[in-house]
Each structure stands twice: as structure tokens, then as C-alpha cells.
mmCIF file of C-alpha atoms in Angstrom:
data_model
loop_
_atom_site.group_PDB
_atom_site.id
_atom_site.type_symbol
_atom_site.label_atom_id
_atom_site.label_comp_id
_atom_site.label_asym_id
_atom_site.label_seq_id
_atom_site.Cartn_x
_atom_site.Cartn_y
_atom_site.Cartn_z
ATOM 1 C CA MET L 1 -36.107 6.592 -29.061
ATOM 2 C CA ALA L 2 -32.946 7.277 -30.761
ATOM 3 C CA ASP L 3 -32.591 11.261 -30.031
ATOM 4 C CA GLY L 4 -29.440 11.269 -28.593
ATOM 5 C CA ALA L 5 -25.867 11.282 -30.140
ATOM 6 C CA PHE L 6 -24.461 8.367 -31.830
ATOM 7 C CA GLY L 7 -27.748 7.392 -32.380
ATOM 8 C CA LEU L 8 -28.771 6.228 -28.890
ATOM 9 C CA SER L 9 -31.460 6.580 -26.619
ATOM 10 C CA ARG L 10 -31.232 9.913 -24.340
ATOM 11 C CA GLU L 11 -31.659 7.958 -21.453
ATOM 12 C CA LEU L 12 -28.624 5.599 -22.769
ATOM 13 C CA GLU L 13 -26.491 8.669 -23.621
ATOM 14 C CA LEU L 14 -26.774 10.208 -20.516
ATOM 15 C CA ALA L 15 -25.847 7.473 -18.772
ATOM 16 C CA THR L 16 -22.913 6.498 -20.710
ATOM 17 C CA ALA L 17 -21.493 10.145 -21.633
ATOM 18 C CA PRO L 18 -18.903 10.041 -18.552
ATOM 19 C CA VAL L 19 -17.359 6.842 -20.237
ATOM 20 C CA TRP L 20 -17.616 8.240 -23.617
ATOM 21 C CA ALA L 21 -15.583 11.110 -22.220
ATOM 22 C CA LYS L 22 -13.074 9.483 -21.270
ATOM 23 C CA VAL L 23 -12.515 6.811 -23.999
ATOM 24 C CA ARG L 24 -13.321 8.898 -26.910
ATOM 25 C CA ASP L 25 -9.977 8.774 -27.853
ATOM 26 C CA HIS L 26 -9.935 4.779 -28.277
ATOM 27 C CA VAL L 27 -13.364 4.515 -29.668
ATOM 28 C CA THR L 28 -14.606 5.536 -32.603
ATOM 29 C CA PRO L 29 -18.362 7.105 -33.049
ATOM 30 C CA LEU L 30 -18.965 4.035 -35.310
ATOM 31 C CA GLU L 31 -18.350 1.318 -32.277
ATOM 32 C CA TRP L 32 -19.691 3.497 -29.830
ATOM 33 C CA PRO L 33 -23.093 2.551 -29.903
ATOM 34 C CA ALA L 34 -22.943 -0.979 -29.216
ATOM 35 C CA GLN L 35 -20.308 -0.558 -26.662
ATOM 36 C CA ALA L 36 -22.468 1.790 -25.061
ATOM 37 C CA ALA L 37 -25.550 -0.666 -24.630
ATOM 38 C CA LEU L 38 -23.087 -3.375 -23.433
ATOM 39 C CA ILE L 39 -21.688 -0.719 -20.841
ATOM 40 C CA HIS L 40 -25.132 -0.127 -19.889
ATOM 41 C CA GLU L 41 -26.666 -3.509 -19.262
ATOM 42 C CA ILE L 42 -23.641 -4.594 -17.213
ATOM 43 C CA ASN L 43 -24.328 -1.944 -14.899
ATOM 44 C CA GLN L 44 -27.701 -2.775 -14.826
ATOM 45 C CA LEU L 45 -26.873 -6.374 -14.129
ATOM 46 C CA LYS L 46 -24.407 -5.649 -11.321
ATOM 47 C CA ARG L 47 -27.066 -3.719 -9.642
ATOM 48 C CA GLU L 48 -29.466 -6.904 -9.763
ATOM 49 C CA ARG L 49 -26.784 -9.325 -9.173
ATOM 50 C CA ASN L 50 -25.372 -6.945 -5.772
ATOM 51 C CA ALA L 51 -21.904 -7.287 -7.855
ATOM 52 C CA VAL L 52 -19.099 -5.486 -8.219
ATOM 53 C CA ILE L 53 -16.293 -5.339 -11.155
ATOM 54 C CA LEU L 54 -12.928 -5.341 -10.266
ATOM 55 C CA ALA L 55 -10.678 -4.093 -13.197
ATOM 56 C CA HIS L 56 -7.055 -4.600 -13.200
ATOM 57 C CA ASN L 57 -4.978 -1.506 -15.006
ATOM 58 C CA TYR L 58 -4.444 -3.791 -18.068
ATOM 59 C CA MET L 59 -8.258 -3.910 -19.007
ATOM 60 C CA THR L 60 -9.452 -2.199 -22.348
ATOM 61 C CA PRO L 61 -10.408 1.658 -21.744
ATOM 62 C CA GLU L 62 -14.079 0.808 -22.227
ATOM 63 C CA ILE L 63 -13.926 -1.838 -19.536
ATOM 64 C CA PHE L 64 -11.685 0.308 -16.895
ATOM 65 C CA HIS L 65 -13.610 3.586 -17.439
ATOM 66 C CA GLY L 66 -16.908 1.918 -18.754
ATOM 67 C CA VAL L 67 -17.907 -1.049 -15.961
ATOM 68 C CA GLY L 68 -15.047 -1.169 -13.385
ATOM 69 C CA ASP L 69 -15.925 -0.249 -9.645
ATOM 70 C CA TYR L 70 -12.480 -0.545 -8.428
ATOM 71 C CA VAL L 71 -9.740 -0.230 -11.002
ATOM 72 C CA GLY L 72 -6.100 -0.376 -10.105
ATOM 73 C CA ASP L 73 -3.317 -2.917 -9.508
ATOM 74 C CA SER L 74 -2.921 -6.141 -7.630
ATOM 75 C CA LEU L 75 -2.505 -4.988 -4.246
ATOM 76 C CA GLY L 76 -5.351 -2.299 -4.413
ATOM 77 C CA LEU L 77 -8.227 -4.724 -5.797
ATOM 78 C CA ALA L 78 -7.258 -7.261 -3.170
ATOM 79 C CA LYS L 79 -7.868 -4.811 -0.721
ATOM 80 C CA GLU L 80 -11.051 -3.718 -2.361
ATOM 81 C CA ALA L 81 -12.056 -7.215 -2.642
ATOM 82 C CA ALA L 82 -11.878 -7.428 1.376
ATOM 83 C CA ARG L 83 -13.651 -4.041 1.961
ATOM 84 C CA SER L 84 -16.381 -4.770 -0.452
ATOM 85 C CA ASP L 85 -19.750 -5.243 0.824
ATOM 86 C CA ALA L 86 -21.029 -6.945 -2.665
ATOM 87 C CA LYS L 87 -22.522 -10.227 -2.714
ATOM 88 C CA VAL L 88 -20.670 -11.090 -5.947
ATOM 89 C CA ILE L 89 -17.340 -10.087 -7.341
ATOM 90 C CA VAL L 90 -16.657 -10.599 -10.875
ATOM 91 C CA GLN L 91 -12.643 -10.386 -11.461
ATOM 92 C CA ALA L 92 -11.976 -8.460 -14.884
ATOM 93 C CA GLY L 93 -8.549 -9.766 -14.965
ATOM 94 C CA VAL L 94 -6.823 -12.998 -14.601
ATOM 95 C CA HIS L 95 -7.129 -16.429 -12.638
ATOM 96 C CA PHE L 96 -4.856 -15.426 -9.607
ATOM 97 C CA LEU L 97 -6.655 -12.133 -8.915
ATOM 98 C CA ALA L 98 -9.525 -14.073 -8.900
ATOM 99 C CA GLU L 99 -7.938 -16.855 -6.363
ATOM 100 C CA THR L 100 -6.793 -13.717 -4.266
ATOM 101 C CA SER L 101 -10.043 -12.102 -3.950
ATOM 102 C CA LYS L 102 -12.035 -15.048 -2.578
ATOM 103 C CA ILE L 103 -8.784 -16.196 -0.192
ATOM 104 C CA LEU L 104 -9.847 -12.950 1.176
ATOM 105 C CA SER L 105 -13.296 -13.292 0.633
ATOM 106 C CA PRO L 106 -14.408 -16.749 1.302
ATOM 107 C CA ASP L 107 -18.042 -16.036 1.751
ATOM 108 C CA LYS L 108 -18.688 -14.109 -1.716
ATOM 109 C CA THR L 109 -19.026 -15.472 -5.269
ATOM 110 C CA VAL L 110 -16.203 -14.803 -7.056
ATOM 111 C CA LEU L 111 -16.608 -15.188 -11.103
ATOM 112 C CA ILE L 112 -14.053 -14.734 -13.735
ATOM 113 C CA PRO L 113 -14.791 -14.045 -17.397
ATOM 114 C CA ASP L 114 -12.996 -16.606 -18.839
ATOM 115 C CA LEU L 115 -11.577 -19.559 -16.618
ATOM 116 C CA ARG L 116 -8.238 -19.677 -19.336
ATOM 117 C CA ALA L 117 -7.533 -16.448 -18.322
ATOM 118 C CA GLY L 118 -3.523 -17.519 -16.777
ATOM 119 C CA CYS L 119 -0.399 -16.050 -16.156
ATOM 120 C CA SER L 120 3.105 -16.773 -17.755
ATOM 121 C CA LEU L 121 4.679 -15.586 -14.454
ATOM 122 C CA ALA L 122 2.320 -17.325 -12.442
ATOM 123 C CA ALA L 123 2.536 -20.821 -14.395
ATOM 124 C CA SER L 124 6.677 -20.559 -13.785
ATOM 125 C CA ILE L 125 6.239 -21.887 -10.289
ATOM 126 C CA THR L 126 4.221 -24.384 -8.106
ATOM 127 C CA GLY L 127 3.665 -24.929 -4.270
ATOM 128 C CA ALA L 128 5.907 -28.037 -4.969
ATOM 129 C CA ASP L 129 8.494 -25.755 -5.860
ATOM 130 C CA VAL L 130 8.414 -23.628 -3.118
ATOM 131 C CA ARG L 131 8.308 -26.396 -0.649
ATOM 132 C CA LEU L 132 11.646 -27.647 -2.140
ATOM 133 C CA ILE L 133 13.110 -23.869 -2.107
ATOM 134 C CA LYS L 134 12.196 -23.994 1.851
ATOM 135 C CA GLN L 135 14.066 -27.144 2.645
ATOM 136 C CA ARG L 136 16.841 -25.853 0.669
ATOM 137 C CA TYR L 137 17.243 -22.409 2.558
ATOM 138 C CA PRO L 138 15.756 -23.214 6.156
ATOM 139 C CA GLY L 139 14.827 -20.323 8.258
ATOM 140 C CA LEU L 140 14.743 -17.856 5.642
ATOM 141 C CA PRO L 141 11.042 -15.884 4.718
ATOM 142 C CA VAL L 142 9.309 -16.484 1.723
ATOM 143 C CA VAL L 143 8.128 -13.217 0.107
ATOM 144 C CA THR L 144 6.000 -14.394 -2.970
ATOM 145 C CA TYR L 145 4.489 -11.885 -5.554
ATOM 146 C CA VAL L 146 0.580 -11.581 -5.542
ATOM 147 C CA ASN L 147 0.730 -12.893 -9.375
ATOM 148 C CA THR L 148 1.037 -16.571 -8.096
ATOM 149 C CA THR L 149 -1.446 -19.427 -7.795
ATOM 150 C CA ALA L 150 -3.429 -20.163 -4.773
ATOM 151 C CA ASP L 151 -1.270 -23.030 -4.027
ATOM 152 C CA VAL L 152 1.671 -21.006 -3.733
ATOM 153 C CA LYS L 153 0.213 -18.209 -1.750
ATOM 154 C CA ALA L 154 -0.321 -21.549 0.957
ATOM 155 C CA GLU L 155 3.548 -22.026 1.209
ATOM 156 C CA THR L 156 4.219 -18.168 1.505
ATOM 157 C CA ASP L 157 5.173 -16.301 4.756
ATOM 158 C CA ILE L 158 3.870 -12.880 3.000
ATOM 159 C CA CYS L 159 2.873 -11.651 -0.398
ATOM 160 C CA CYS L 160 3.968 -8.615 -1.742
ATOM 161 C CA THR L 161 3.143 -6.516 -5.084
ATOM 162 C CA SER L 162 5.258 -4.153 -7.202
ATOM 163 C CA ALA L 163 3.689 -1.376 -5.359
ATOM 164 C CA ASN L 164 5.291 -2.548 -1.993
ATOM 165 C CA ALA L 165 7.931 -5.097 -2.806
ATOM 166 C CA VAL L 166 10.860 -3.554 -0.983
ATOM 167 C CA GLN L 167 8.549 -2.307 1.612
ATOM 168 C CA VAL L 168 7.437 -5.973 2.477
ATOM 169 C CA VAL L 169 11.309 -7.284 1.997
ATOM 170 C CA GLU L 170 12.478 -5.553 4.675
ATOM 171 C CA TRP L 171 9.622 -6.086 7.011
ATOM 172 C CA ALA L 172 10.462 -10.155 6.675
ATOM 173 C CA ALA L 173 14.250 -9.385 7.229
ATOM 174 C CA LYS L 174 13.669 -7.406 10.488
ATOM 175 C CA GLU L 175 10.508 -9.425 11.694
ATOM 176 C CA TRP L 176 12.592 -13.190 11.147
ATOM 177 C CA GLY L 177 15.605 -11.878 11.974
ATOM 178 C CA VAL L 178 17.896 -12.300 8.765
ATOM 179 C CA ASP L 179 19.781 -10.457 6.424
ATOM 180 C CA ARG L 180 18.610 -12.443 3.372
ATOM 181 C CA VAL L 181 15.107 -13.033 2.041
ATOM 182 C CA ILE L 182 13.613 -15.513 -0.809
ATOM 183 C CA LEU L 183 11.701 -13.443 -3.187
ATOM 184 C CA ILE L 184 10.155 -15.419 -6.015
ATOM 185 C CA PRO L 185 9.059 -15.813 -8.773
ATOM 186 C CA ASP L 186 9.749 -12.655 -10.724
ATOM 187 C CA GLU L 187 13.355 -12.558 -11.645
ATOM 188 C CA TYR L 188 13.162 -8.872 -12.886
ATOM 189 C CA LEU L 189 11.338 -7.188 -9.906
ATOM 190 C CA ALA L 190 13.617 -9.438 -7.556
ATOM 191 C CA ARG L 191 16.842 -7.492 -9.153
ATOM 192 C CA ASN L 192 14.956 -4.817 -8.936
ATOM 193 C CA VAL L 193 14.351 -4.851 -5.267
ATOM 194 C CA ALA L 194 17.736 -5.765 -4.644
ATOM 195 C CA ALA L 195 19.018 -2.380 -6.159
ATOM 196 C CA GLN L 196 16.906 -0.370 -3.452
ATOM 197 C CA THR L 197 17.525 -2.245 -0.384
ATOM 198 C CA THR L 198 20.550 -3.646 1.985
ATOM 199 C CA VAL L 199 18.523 -7.148 2.527
ATOM 200 C CA GLY L 200 20.123 -10.183 0.577
ATOM 201 C CA ILE L 201 17.525 -11.412 -2.263
ATOM 202 C CA ILE L 202 17.440 -15.152 -3.398
ATOM 203 C CA ALA L 203 15.292 -15.351 -6.490
ATOM 204 C CA TRP L 204 13.699 -17.527 -8.820
ATOM 205 C CA LYS L 205 13.735 -17.266 -12.550
ATOM 206 C CA GLY L 206 9.893 -16.515 -13.557
ATOM 207 C CA ARG L 207 9.531 -13.488 -16.213
ATOM 208 C CA CYS L 208 6.347 -12.047 -17.465
ATOM 209 C CA GLU L 209 6.015 -12.578 -21.108
ATOM 210 C CA VAL L 210 4.727 -8.926 -21.541
ATOM 211 C CA HIS L 211 7.516 -7.236 -19.823
ATOM 212 C CA GLU L 212 10.425 -9.097 -20.177
ATOM 213 C CA ARG L 213 10.477 -8.416 -23.648
ATOM 214 C CA PHE L 214 11.490 -4.603 -23.274
ATOM 215 C CA THR L 215 14.749 -3.448 -24.000
ATOM 216 C CA ALA L 216 16.963 -0.261 -23.313
ATOM 217 C CA ASP L 217 16.657 -0.270 -27.124
ATOM 218 C CA ASP L 218 13.321 0.321 -26.904
ATOM 219 C CA ILE L 219 13.668 3.276 -24.373
ATOM 220 C CA ALA L 220 16.201 5.220 -26.740
ATOM 221 C CA GLU L 221 13.640 4.642 -29.701
ATOM 222 C CA MET L 222 11.255 5.991 -27.642
ATOM 223 C CA ARG L 223 12.913 8.772 -26.495
ATOM 224 C CA ALA L 224 13.717 9.594 -30.485
ATOM 225 C CA ALA L 225 10.389 9.282 -31.100
ATOM 226 C CA TYR L 226 9.161 11.199 -28.371
ATOM 227 C CA PRO L 227 11.913 13.924 -27.827
ATOM 228 C CA GLY L 228 11.210 15.675 -24.025
ATOM 229 C CA ALA L 229 8.617 12.470 -23.193
ATOM 230 C CA GLU L 230 8.334 11.244 -19.343
ATOM 231 C CA ILE L 231 9.302 7.471 -19.897
ATOM 232 C CA LEU L 232 8.001 4.947 -17.000
ATOM 233 C CA ALA L 233 8.835 1.763 -16.956
ATOM 234 C CA HIS L 234 7.421 -1.126 -14.541
ATOM 235 C CA PRO L 235 9.521 -3.315 -12.210
ATOM 236 C CA GLU L 236 9.103 -6.337 -13.982
ATOM 237 C CA CYS L 237 11.322 -5.246 -16.910
ATOM 238 C CA PRO L 238 15.021 -5.549 -17.112
ATOM 239 C CA GLU L 239 17.313 -3.436 -14.861
ATOM 240 C CA ASP L 240 18.824 -1.395 -17.453
ATOM 241 C CA VAL L 241 15.085 -0.720 -18.933
ATOM 242 C CA LEU L 242 14.387 0.790 -15.125
ATOM 243 C CA ALA L 243 18.276 2.446 -15.823
ATOM 244 C CA ALA L 244 17.088 4.153 -18.845
ATOM 245 C CA SER L 245 14.062 5.087 -17.748
ATOM 246 C CA ASP L 246 12.596 8.641 -15.846
ATOM 247 C CA PHE L 247 10.824 7.088 -13.415
ATOM 248 C CA ALA L 248 10.141 3.136 -12.054
ATOM 249 C CA GLY L 249 7.376 2.044 -10.058
ATOM 250 C CA SER L 250 4.350 -0.409 -9.996
ATOM 251 C CA THR L 251 1.093 0.465 -12.286
ATOM 252 C CA ALA L 252 -0.672 2.050 -9.421
ATOM 253 C CA ALA L 253 3.183 4.075 -8.969
ATOM 254 C CA MET L 254 2.631 5.073 -12.399
ATOM 255 C CA ILE L 255 -0.800 6.463 -12.403
ATOM 256 C CA ASP L 256 0.036 8.554 -9.235
ATOM 257 C CA HIS L 257 3.146 10.132 -10.845
ATOM 258 C CA VAL L 258 1.139 11.347 -13.755
ATOM 259 C CA MET L 259 -1.960 12.309 -11.910
ATOM 260 C CA ALA L 260 0.666 14.176 -9.969
ATOM 261 C CA ARG L 261 2.729 15.777 -12.385
ATOM 262 C CA LYS L 262 0.596 15.643 -15.683
ATOM 263 C CA PRO L 263 3.137 16.143 -17.656
ATOM 264 C CA LYS L 264 2.407 16.499 -21.623
ATOM 265 C CA GLN L 265 4.129 13.574 -22.990
ATOM 266 C CA VAL L 266 4.239 10.327 -21.209
ATOM 267 C CA VAL L 267 5.617 6.890 -22.368
ATOM 268 C CA MET L 268 4.518 3.790 -20.730
ATOM 269 C CA ILE L 269 6.889 0.559 -20.377
ATOM 270 C CA THR L 270 4.162 -1.857 -19.298
ATOM 271 C CA GLU L 271 1.022 -3.748 -20.671
ATOM 272 C CA CYS L 272 -0.595 -1.201 -23.922
ATOM 273 C CA SER L 273 -3.973 -0.474 -22.177
ATOM 274 C CA MET L 274 -2.038 1.406 -19.203
ATOM 275 C CA PRO L 275 -1.129 4.570 -22.050
ATOM 276 C CA SER L 276 -4.936 4.363 -22.988
ATOM 277 C CA ASN L 277 -6.415 4.203 -19.588
ATOM 278 C CA GLY L 278 -4.038 6.825 -17.907
ATOM 279 C CA ALA L 279 -4.919 9.131 -20.524
ATOM 280 C CA GLY L 280 -8.460 8.768 -19.857
ATOM 281 C CA ASP L 281 -7.569 10.386 -16.550
ATOM 282 C CA VAL L 282 -5.436 13.328 -17.658
ATOM 283 C CA PRO L 283 -7.441 15.114 -20.406
ATOM 284 C CA GLY L 284 -4.790 16.778 -22.903
ATOM 285 C CA GLY L 285 -1.615 14.738 -21.905
ATOM 286 C CA HIS L 286 -0.456 12.327 -24.797
ATOM 287 C CA PHE L 287 -0.256 8.710 -23.661
ATOM 288 C CA SER L 288 1.931 6.298 -25.731
ATOM 289 C CA GLY L 289 4.447 3.212 -25.199
ATOM 290 C CA PRO L 290 5.371 0.088 -26.769
ATOM 291 C CA CYS L 291 2.646 -2.154 -27.632
ATOM 292 C CA ASN L 292 3.055 -5.237 -25.593
ATOM 293 C CA LEU L 293 0.028 -7.101 -25.207
ATOM 294 C CA CYS L 294 -1.229 -9.265 -22.275
ATOM 295 C CA PRO L 295 -3.095 -12.343 -24.070
ATOM 296 C CA HIS L 296 -4.175 -13.396 -20.552
ATOM 297 C CA MET L 297 -5.876 -10.149 -19.173
ATOM 298 C CA LYS L 298 -7.221 -9.391 -22.648
ATOM 299 C CA ARG L 299 -9.472 -12.933 -22.173
ATOM 300 C CA SER L 300 -12.050 -10.003 -20.178
ATOM 301 C CA THR L 301 -13.968 -8.733 -22.947
ATOM 302 C CA ARG L 302 -17.426 -6.509 -22.426
ATOM 303 C CA GLU L 303 -19.262 -9.796 -23.765
ATOM 304 C CA ASN L 304 -18.210 -12.075 -21.512
ATOM 305 C CA ILE L 305 -18.341 -10.051 -18.582
ATOM 306 C CA ARG L 306 -22.084 -9.732 -19.389
ATOM 307 C CA ASP L 307 -22.240 -13.415 -19.811
ATOM 308 C CA CYS L 308 -20.629 -13.825 -16.345
ATOM 309 C CA LEU L 309 -23.148 -11.963 -14.688
ATOM 310 C CA VAL L 310 -26.149 -13.055 -16.730
ATOM 311 C CA ASN L 311 -25.578 -16.757 -16.528
ATOM 312 C CA MET L 312 -23.524 -16.490 -13.202
ATOM 313 C CA GLN L 313 -20.795 -18.597 -14.541
ATOM 314 C CA PHE L 314 -17.341 -19.174 -13.746
ATOM 315 C CA GLU L 315 -16.956 -19.367 -10.596
ATOM 316 C CA VAL L 316 -13.224 -18.931 -8.859
ATOM 317 C CA THR L 317 -12.971 -21.952 -5.612
ATOM 318 C CA VAL L 318 -10.176 -22.299 -3.541
ATOM 319 C CA PRO L 319 -10.060 -25.405 -1.147
ATOM 320 C CA GLU L 320 -10.305 -24.495 2.376
ATOM 321 C CA GLU L 321 -7.103 -25.970 3.923
ATOM 322 C CA MET L 322 -5.263 -24.067 0.955
ATOM 323 C CA ALA L 323 -6.837 -20.644 1.450
ATOM 324 C CA GLU L 324 -6.948 -20.237 5.532
ATOM 325 C CA ARG L 325 -2.740 -20.400 4.674
ATOM 326 C CA ALA L 326 -2.705 -18.562 1.795
ATOM 327 C CA ARG L 327 -4.853 -16.217 3.702
ATOM 328 C CA LEU L 328 -2.264 -15.612 6.182
ATOM 329 C CA ALA L 329 0.182 -14.819 3.744
ATOM 330 C CA VAL L 330 -1.919 -12.170 1.695
ATOM 331 C CA GLN L 331 -3.609 -10.698 5.003
ATOM 332 C CA ARG L 332 0.144 -9.985 5.992
ATOM 333 C CA MET L 333 0.608 -7.983 3.261
ATOM 334 C CA VAL L 334 -2.963 -6.259 3.314
ATOM 335 C CA ASP L 335 -2.307 -5.202 7.183
ATOM 336 C CA LEU L 336 1.251 -3.418 6.167
ATOM 337 C CA PRO L 337 0.650 0.210 6.689
ATOM 338 C CA PRO L 338 1.031 2.188 3.365
ATOM 339 C CA PRO L 339 4.969 2.875 2.431
ATOM 340 C CA ALA L 340 6.431 5.906 3.854
ATOM 341 C CA THR L 341 7.386 7.346 0.408
ATOM 342 C CA PRO L 342 5.448 6.534 -2.939
ATOM 343 C CA ALA L 343 6.108 3.308 -4.201
ATOM 344 C CA ARG L 344 9.040 4.144 -6.637
ATOM 345 C CA TYR L 345 11.808 2.737 -7.747
ATOM 346 C CA ASP L 346 15.386 4.748 -7.383
ATOM 347 C CA LEU L 347 16.777 4.876 -10.361
ATOM 348 C CA VAL L 348 20.113 5.599 -9.383
ATOM 349 C CA LYS L 349 20.314 3.096 -6.997
ATOM 350 C CA ALA L 350 18.851 0.733 -9.840
ATOM 351 C CA ARG L 351 21.869 2.045 -12.196
ATOM 352 C CA HIS L 352 24.451 -0.058 -9.921
ATOM 353 C CA HIS L 353 24.269 -4.108 -10.392
ATOM 354 C CA VAL L 354 23.621 -5.528 -7.699
ATOM 355 C CA ALA L 355 24.073 -9.274 -7.540
ATOM 356 C CA VAL L 356 20.763 -11.369 -6.555
ATOM 357 C CA GLU L 357 21.076 -15.320 -5.956
ATOM 358 C CA LEU L 358 19.340 -17.287 -8.517
ATOM 359 C CA ILE L 359 17.931 -20.485 -7.781
#
């Protein structure tokens, strides 16, 4: 019987009330009954299937807040995949994230809502490319961004994310006893890492189609539109974007920064779901940003997450020999202790141009 708010049953209203409190600024009351029913159905299916949903920070708010058991950036989700006792992992995100979950959890069933959820950055390089790079630079460690396919990770010495890239680069240089490190495939991440360390960086010309489009002019426009706002940028953006911002760091670092400071006005220079998700965790704050949307992340929807669990469909697998080699690189990253300081990029250093060798 529909006796609750929005015409929902009392049971459904109570079950989804905490989610509504976080998404109410991004979902209209007209849409909410249908969304609430799907969220409730998905959460019931998770219990039936002994499943968990890993939801990347770029998921829409109703997925991020409504059905995600573990939410966060690539590094956080990779760690949760390994720790979880669930038999089934649903990766609400893109294919390389699901592969990483499978690499770390070979005995679990890993599903993805849409097999077409790729990544422009992951598509920029192959395992064969990495083999050629290693021939050109023998003896240098290869640090590979986690936003890559399993065959690339299999050719890698250690993986990194934007949250720990500086730490990983410096660890690899010390471990191998060298003063240069290969950091692939994101060119802008490599350039921004180079501004934080004395280790020489050899980079690949891969780019994220979301972050490469941001410019310093965008920052100027945001400052004019939102006077006094704190502007946070992702290190996959060009160097001049970071230099013009107030804070630069991974998606997790952005969230930590906002949670610690609780600013009234925030502009996030990253994928456009981040401001919406951040707003749900910081009541009273105003979050905005240019809406550069990732079409690959947005292939995960409430409907196909539900269908994924109903039909146990779209399993992601990795050939065992490839998985074994990739697992070493990912596990090395996971096993590193947390950075001594917050995962952010020093903007003073970033304002100074640092040359990288671009392959």
C-alpha cells in the first residue's frame, strides 16, 4: 500500500530515505519513485547473490549513494576488491577496473553492467607497445597507471593511480637504483608527477578524453562565475589547469580535502558526476564544475546493474598467465604503505615547467 512520501510504500520509503537525503538536489520528486524501486531491488539482489557493487567516483549520484557498497577512486576500489568476502563483484565503472578486480580476486565472479564500457586512456597503449618501450629503455622500471588493460599491466613492474603516482615513481627509482622511470600512459599525469619529484620521467602520449579538454580559460571562467570558490583539479588535466587551481589531487584527495575543509563553494575540474556526489556528503556546500562527461563511465545504469545481477551476465575474465604477471604489478601497488602526506599535487612546484621525455 502506498502510504509513504512520493507515493512509495512505507517499507520502500524507509529503505531508501538515506539515499534520498543525499540525491534530492539531483533527482526530482517525479523521478524518485521509479529510482527508489530500482535501488531497493538492486540492494535485495545483492544480498541474494552474495554480491557487492564497486562504484567509481564518476558514477551518477543514485548509483554512487544508492547501491555502491564501496565507492572511491581506482586505488580504493582495487583494495576493496581484494578484501571483500563477497562471491560476486559488480564493477560499476569501466572495463579496466573490472579486470583489475578479477586480477586481485581470481576466485570471485566479476561482472560489468556493459561490456562496451571502455576508456580512451586505456585504449591509447597496448602490451606490445610496452614491450617495445622496454627494449628502448632497458633496465628502467615501468610504472603503469591503473587505467590500462590487463595485457599492459602484465608488462609492468608496478601500477599506480593518481592518488599515489609520486610515491610509486619514487619507490620504483629507489628500488631499481635509477634516476629515471617510465610512467605510462597518461601524458598529463606524467608531466604533473614530474613537477613533484627529482626523478626523471619518460612519458607516453596518452590522454583522458574528459580531462584533456579542460583549459586555464575554464578556470578563469569558473572564478568569474563563482567568486571565492575553491577550485579543485584532477592531475590528468594539463599543467596550466593545475597551476591555475587552488588544489590538485586524485578524486579521493579531492573528497578528503572537501570533507576536511567543508568549503561553502567548490568547483571540481573533473568528470561531471564528482560535484554531484561530493554534494551528497557535504550538506550545505555548493558544488559545481564544467560538465565534461565520461561516456564510458556512464554506460553503467541502474537498469543494467539490475539486469547484471538478475542474469549474472557480462562476466569479465583475464587469461591466467596474463593475470599472474599483472597481479604482481597491481599487488606491489596495493602493498605500498599509505603516503606520509595527503595525496595532492604541490601547486607551487607545478607552476614551474619540468621537462619530460615523451615517447
